[in-house]
Amino acid sequence: MITAKQINFFAFIICFLLYLTCYFRFAGQAILSVIQIISAIFLTFEVFSQQGLLEIKKQVKTYWISTILNIGILFFFLVSSYGMTFYR
């Protein structure tokens, strides 16, 4: 889990640096979202395959909620800023 934490921290720093530019903000957010989804899937399989660990399981559920909210915010900004639609 230390590796997942380091990867997320590195991705967060890159996302923050991209937010300082005008053009690459959403690209940084998209990269961070993809990395968080992969981390959440990895953590889910790693933690829920073991017995016990109730506190860590709660934290993984909270991590999933924050990841889904992050993706929702990204889609909201894409739709509102660029007028993108995902339906006809």
CSV table of C-alpha atoms in Angstrom, one decimal:
chain,number,residue,atom,x,y,z
A,1,MET,CA,0.0,0.0,0.0
A,2,ILE,CA,3.0,2.3,0.4
A,3,THR,CA,3.6,2.0,-3.3
A,4,ALA,CA,0.0,3.0,-4.1
A,5,LYS,CA,0.4,6.0,-1.8
A,6,GLN,CA,3.6,7.1,-3.5
A,7,ILE,CA,2.1,6.7,-7.0
A,8,ASN,CA,-1.0,8.8,-6.0
A,9,PHE,CA,1.2,11.4,-4.4
A,10,PHE,CA,3.3,11.7,-7.5
A,11,ALA,CA,0.2,11.9,-9.7
A,12,PHE,CA,-1.2,14.6,-7.4
A,13,ILE,CA,1.9,16.7,-7.7
A,14,ILE,CA,1.9,16.3,-11.5
A,15,CYS,CA,-1.8,17.3,-11.6
A,16,PHE,CA,-1.1,20.3,-9.4
A,17,LEU,CA,1.7,21.4,-11.6
A,18,LEU,CA,-0.5,21.0,-14.7
A,19,TYR,CA,-3.2,23.1,-12.9
A,20,LEU,CA,-0.8,26.0,-12.9
A,21,THR,CA,-1.0,26.1,-16.7
A,22,CYS,CA,-4.0,27.3,-18.6
A,23,TYR,CA,-4.1,24.6,-21.2
A,24,PHE,CA,-3.4,21.4,-19.4
A,25,ARG,CA,-5.7,21.5,-16.4
A,26,PHE,CA,-8.2,19.0,-17.6
A,27,ALA,CA,-5.4,16.7,-18.9
A,28,GLY,CA,-3.9,16.6,-15.4
A,29,GLN,CA,-7.2,15.9,-13.8
A,30,ALA,CA,-7.9,13.1,-16.3
A,31,ILE,CA,-4.5,11.5,-15.7
A,32,LEU,CA,-5.1,11.7,-11.9
A,33,SER,CA,-8.6,10.2,-12.3
A,34,VAL,CA,-7.2,7.2,-14.3
A,35,ILE,CA,-4.4,6.6,-11.8
A,36,GLN,CA,-6.9,6.8,-8.9
A,37,ILE,CA,-9.2,4.3,-10.6
A,38,ILE,CA,-6.4,1.8,-11.1
A,39,SER,CA,-5.2,2.3,-7.5
A,40,ALA,CA,-8.7,1.8,-6.2
A,41,ILE,CA,-9.1,-1.4,-8.1
A,42,PHE,CA,-5.8,-2.6,-6.9
A,43,LEU,CA,-6.5,-1.7,-3.3
A,44,THR,CA,-10.0,-3.3,-3.5
A,45,PHE,CA,-8.6,-6.7,-4.6
A,46,GLU,CA,-5.7,-6.5,-2.2
A,47,VAL,CA,-7.7,-5.5,0.9
A,48,PHE,CA,-11.0,-7.4,0.4
A,49,SER,CA,-9.2,-10.7,-0.4
A,50,GLN,CA,-8.0,-10.8,3.3
A,51,GLN,CA,-10.0,-11.5,6.4
A,52,GLY,CA,-10.5,-8.8,9.0
A,53,LEU,CA,-9.0,-5.4,8.3
A,54,LEU,CA,-12.4,-3.7,8.9
A,55,GLU,CA,-10.9,-0.2,9.4
A,56,ILE,CA,-8.9,-0.5,6.2
A,57,LYS,CA,-11.9,-1.7,4.3
A,58,LYS,CA,-13.8,1.4,5.4
A,59,GLN,CA,-10.9,3.6,4.2
A,60,VAL,CA,-11.0,1.8,0.8
A,61,LYS,CA,-14.7,2.5,0.5
A,62,THR,CA,-14.1,6.2,1.3
A,63,TYR,CA,-11.3,6.2,-1.3
A,64,TRP,CA,-13.8,4.8,-3.9
A,65,ILE,CA,-16.3,7.6,-3.0
A,66,SER,CA,-13.6,10.3,-3.4
A,67,THR,CA,-12.5,8.7,-6.7
A,68,ILE,CA,-16.0,8.7,-8.1
A,69,LEU,CA,-16.6,12.3,-7.0
A,70,ASN,CA,-13.3,13.3,-8.7
A,71,ILE,CA,-14.4,11.7,-12.0
A,72,GLY,CA,-17.9,13.3,-11.6
A,73,ILE,CA,-16.3,16.7,-11.2
A,74,LEU,CA,-14.1,16.1,-14.2
A,75,PHE,CA,-17.0,15.2,-16.4
A,76,PHE,CA,-19.0,18.2,-15.1
A,77,PHE,CA,-16.2,20.6,-16.0
A,78,LEU,CA,-15.8,19.0,-19.4
A,79,VAL,CA,-19.4,19.3,-20.2
A,80,SER,CA,-19.8,22.9,-18.9
A,81,SER,CA,-16.5,24.2,-20.4
A,82,TYR,CA,-16.4,22.5,-23.7
A,83,GLY,CA,-20.0,21.7,-24.3
A,84,MET,CA,-19.3,18.0,-24.7
A,85,THR,CA,-22.2,15.6,-24.6
A,86,PHE,CA,-22.2,11.9,-24.2
A,87,TYR,CA,-25.6,11.3,-25.7
A,88,ARG,CA,-27.4,12.3,-28.9
